[in-house]
Tab-separated table of C-alpha atoms in Angstrom:
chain	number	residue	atom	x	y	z
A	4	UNK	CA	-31.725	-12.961	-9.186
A	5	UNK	CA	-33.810	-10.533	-6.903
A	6	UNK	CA	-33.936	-11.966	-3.155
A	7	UNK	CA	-37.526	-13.365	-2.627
A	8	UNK	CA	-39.226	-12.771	0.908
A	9	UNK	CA	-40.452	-15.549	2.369
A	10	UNK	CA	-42.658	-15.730	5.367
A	11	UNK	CA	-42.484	-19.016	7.604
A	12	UNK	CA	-45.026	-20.298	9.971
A	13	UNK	CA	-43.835	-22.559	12.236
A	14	UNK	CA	-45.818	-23.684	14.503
A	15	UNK	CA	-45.398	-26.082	18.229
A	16	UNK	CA	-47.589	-28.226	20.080
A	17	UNK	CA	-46.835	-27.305	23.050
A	18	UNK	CA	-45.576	-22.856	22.006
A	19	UNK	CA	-47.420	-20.123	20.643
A	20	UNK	CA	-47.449	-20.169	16.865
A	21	UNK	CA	-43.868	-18.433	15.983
A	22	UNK	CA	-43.740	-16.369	12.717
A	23	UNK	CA	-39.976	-15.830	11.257
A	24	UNK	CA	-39.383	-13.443	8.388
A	25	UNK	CA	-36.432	-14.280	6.034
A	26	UNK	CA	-35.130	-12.941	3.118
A	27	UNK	CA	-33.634	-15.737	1.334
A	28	UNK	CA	-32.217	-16.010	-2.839
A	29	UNK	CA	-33.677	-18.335	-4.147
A	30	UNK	CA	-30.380	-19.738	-5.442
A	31	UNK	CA	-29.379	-20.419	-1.406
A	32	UNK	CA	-32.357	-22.061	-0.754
A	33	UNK	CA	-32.549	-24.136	-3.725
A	34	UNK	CA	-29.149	-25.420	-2.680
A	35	UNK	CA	-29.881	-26.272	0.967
A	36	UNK	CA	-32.556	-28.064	-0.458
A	37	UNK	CA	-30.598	-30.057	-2.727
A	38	UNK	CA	-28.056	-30.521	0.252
A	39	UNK	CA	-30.241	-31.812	2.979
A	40	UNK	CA	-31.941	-34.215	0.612
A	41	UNK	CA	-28.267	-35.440	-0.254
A	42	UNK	CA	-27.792	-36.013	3.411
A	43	UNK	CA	-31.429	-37.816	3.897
A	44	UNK	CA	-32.568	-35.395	5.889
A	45	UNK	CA	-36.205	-34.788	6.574
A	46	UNK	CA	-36.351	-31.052	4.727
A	47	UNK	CA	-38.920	-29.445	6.023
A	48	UNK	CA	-37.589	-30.268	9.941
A	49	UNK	CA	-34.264	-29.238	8.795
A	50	UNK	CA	-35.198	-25.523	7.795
A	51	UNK	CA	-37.487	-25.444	11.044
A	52	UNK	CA	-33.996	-26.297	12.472
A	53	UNK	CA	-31.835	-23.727	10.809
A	54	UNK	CA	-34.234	-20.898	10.913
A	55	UNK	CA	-35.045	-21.855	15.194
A	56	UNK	CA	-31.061	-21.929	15.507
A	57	UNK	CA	-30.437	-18.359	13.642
A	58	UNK	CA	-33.392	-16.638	16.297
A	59	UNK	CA	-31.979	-18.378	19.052
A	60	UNK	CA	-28.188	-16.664	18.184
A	61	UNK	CA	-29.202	-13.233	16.698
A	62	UNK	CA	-27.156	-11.604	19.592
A	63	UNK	CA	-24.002	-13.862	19.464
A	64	UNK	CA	-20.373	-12.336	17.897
A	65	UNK	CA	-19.219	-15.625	17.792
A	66	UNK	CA	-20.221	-17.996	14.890
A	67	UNK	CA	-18.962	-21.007	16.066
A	68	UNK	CA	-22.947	-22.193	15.951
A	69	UNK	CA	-22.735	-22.294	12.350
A	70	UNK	CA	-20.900	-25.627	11.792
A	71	UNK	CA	-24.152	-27.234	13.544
A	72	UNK	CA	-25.938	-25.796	11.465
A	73	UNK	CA	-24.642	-27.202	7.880
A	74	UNK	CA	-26.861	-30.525	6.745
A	75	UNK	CA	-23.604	-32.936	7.156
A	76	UNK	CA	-23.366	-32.410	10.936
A	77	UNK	CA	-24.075	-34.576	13.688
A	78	UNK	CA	-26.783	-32.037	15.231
A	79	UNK	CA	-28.181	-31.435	12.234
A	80	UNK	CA	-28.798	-35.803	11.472
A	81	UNK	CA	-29.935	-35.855	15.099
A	82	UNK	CA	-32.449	-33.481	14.699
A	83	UNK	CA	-33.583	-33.958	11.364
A	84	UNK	CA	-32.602	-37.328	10.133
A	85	UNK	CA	-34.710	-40.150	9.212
A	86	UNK	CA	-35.051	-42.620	11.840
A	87	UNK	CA	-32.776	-45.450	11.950
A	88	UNK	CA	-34.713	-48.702	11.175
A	89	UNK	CA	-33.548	-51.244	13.969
């Protein structure tokens, strides 16, 4: 399957409107999907997430980052879980 280009607004309330380019299959993200709804994340928060994370590390060698990044991780149900009900 051809990689689709996908352009993502994300935008803050407090920052400028960001714009992110990303060429993503559409295989990869249809898995992600299927993996952050698996791990009751809210989906649209956690590809904010990834796709902030990536920008912010462009210039790292290391890639020690990455195992935040994956839906099953702490930082990733922190950020982007559903709230706990009390």
């Amino acid at each position: 399957m051809k990689n689709s280009r996908i352009l993502l607004t994300l935008s803050y309330k407090v920052l400028p409107i960001v714009i992110i380019e990303a060429f993503v299959t559409i295989p990869l993200a249809k898995l992600y999907l299927s993996y952050s709804k698996a791990n009751h994340l809210r989906v649209y928060d956690y590809f904010e997430y990834i796709l902030t994370e990536l920008a912010s590390h462009q210039d790292d060698t290391s890639r020690e980052f990455l195992a935040d990044l994956m839906p099953w991780s702490e930082k990733a149900q922190e950020k982007c879980g559903h709230p706990k009900k009390s």
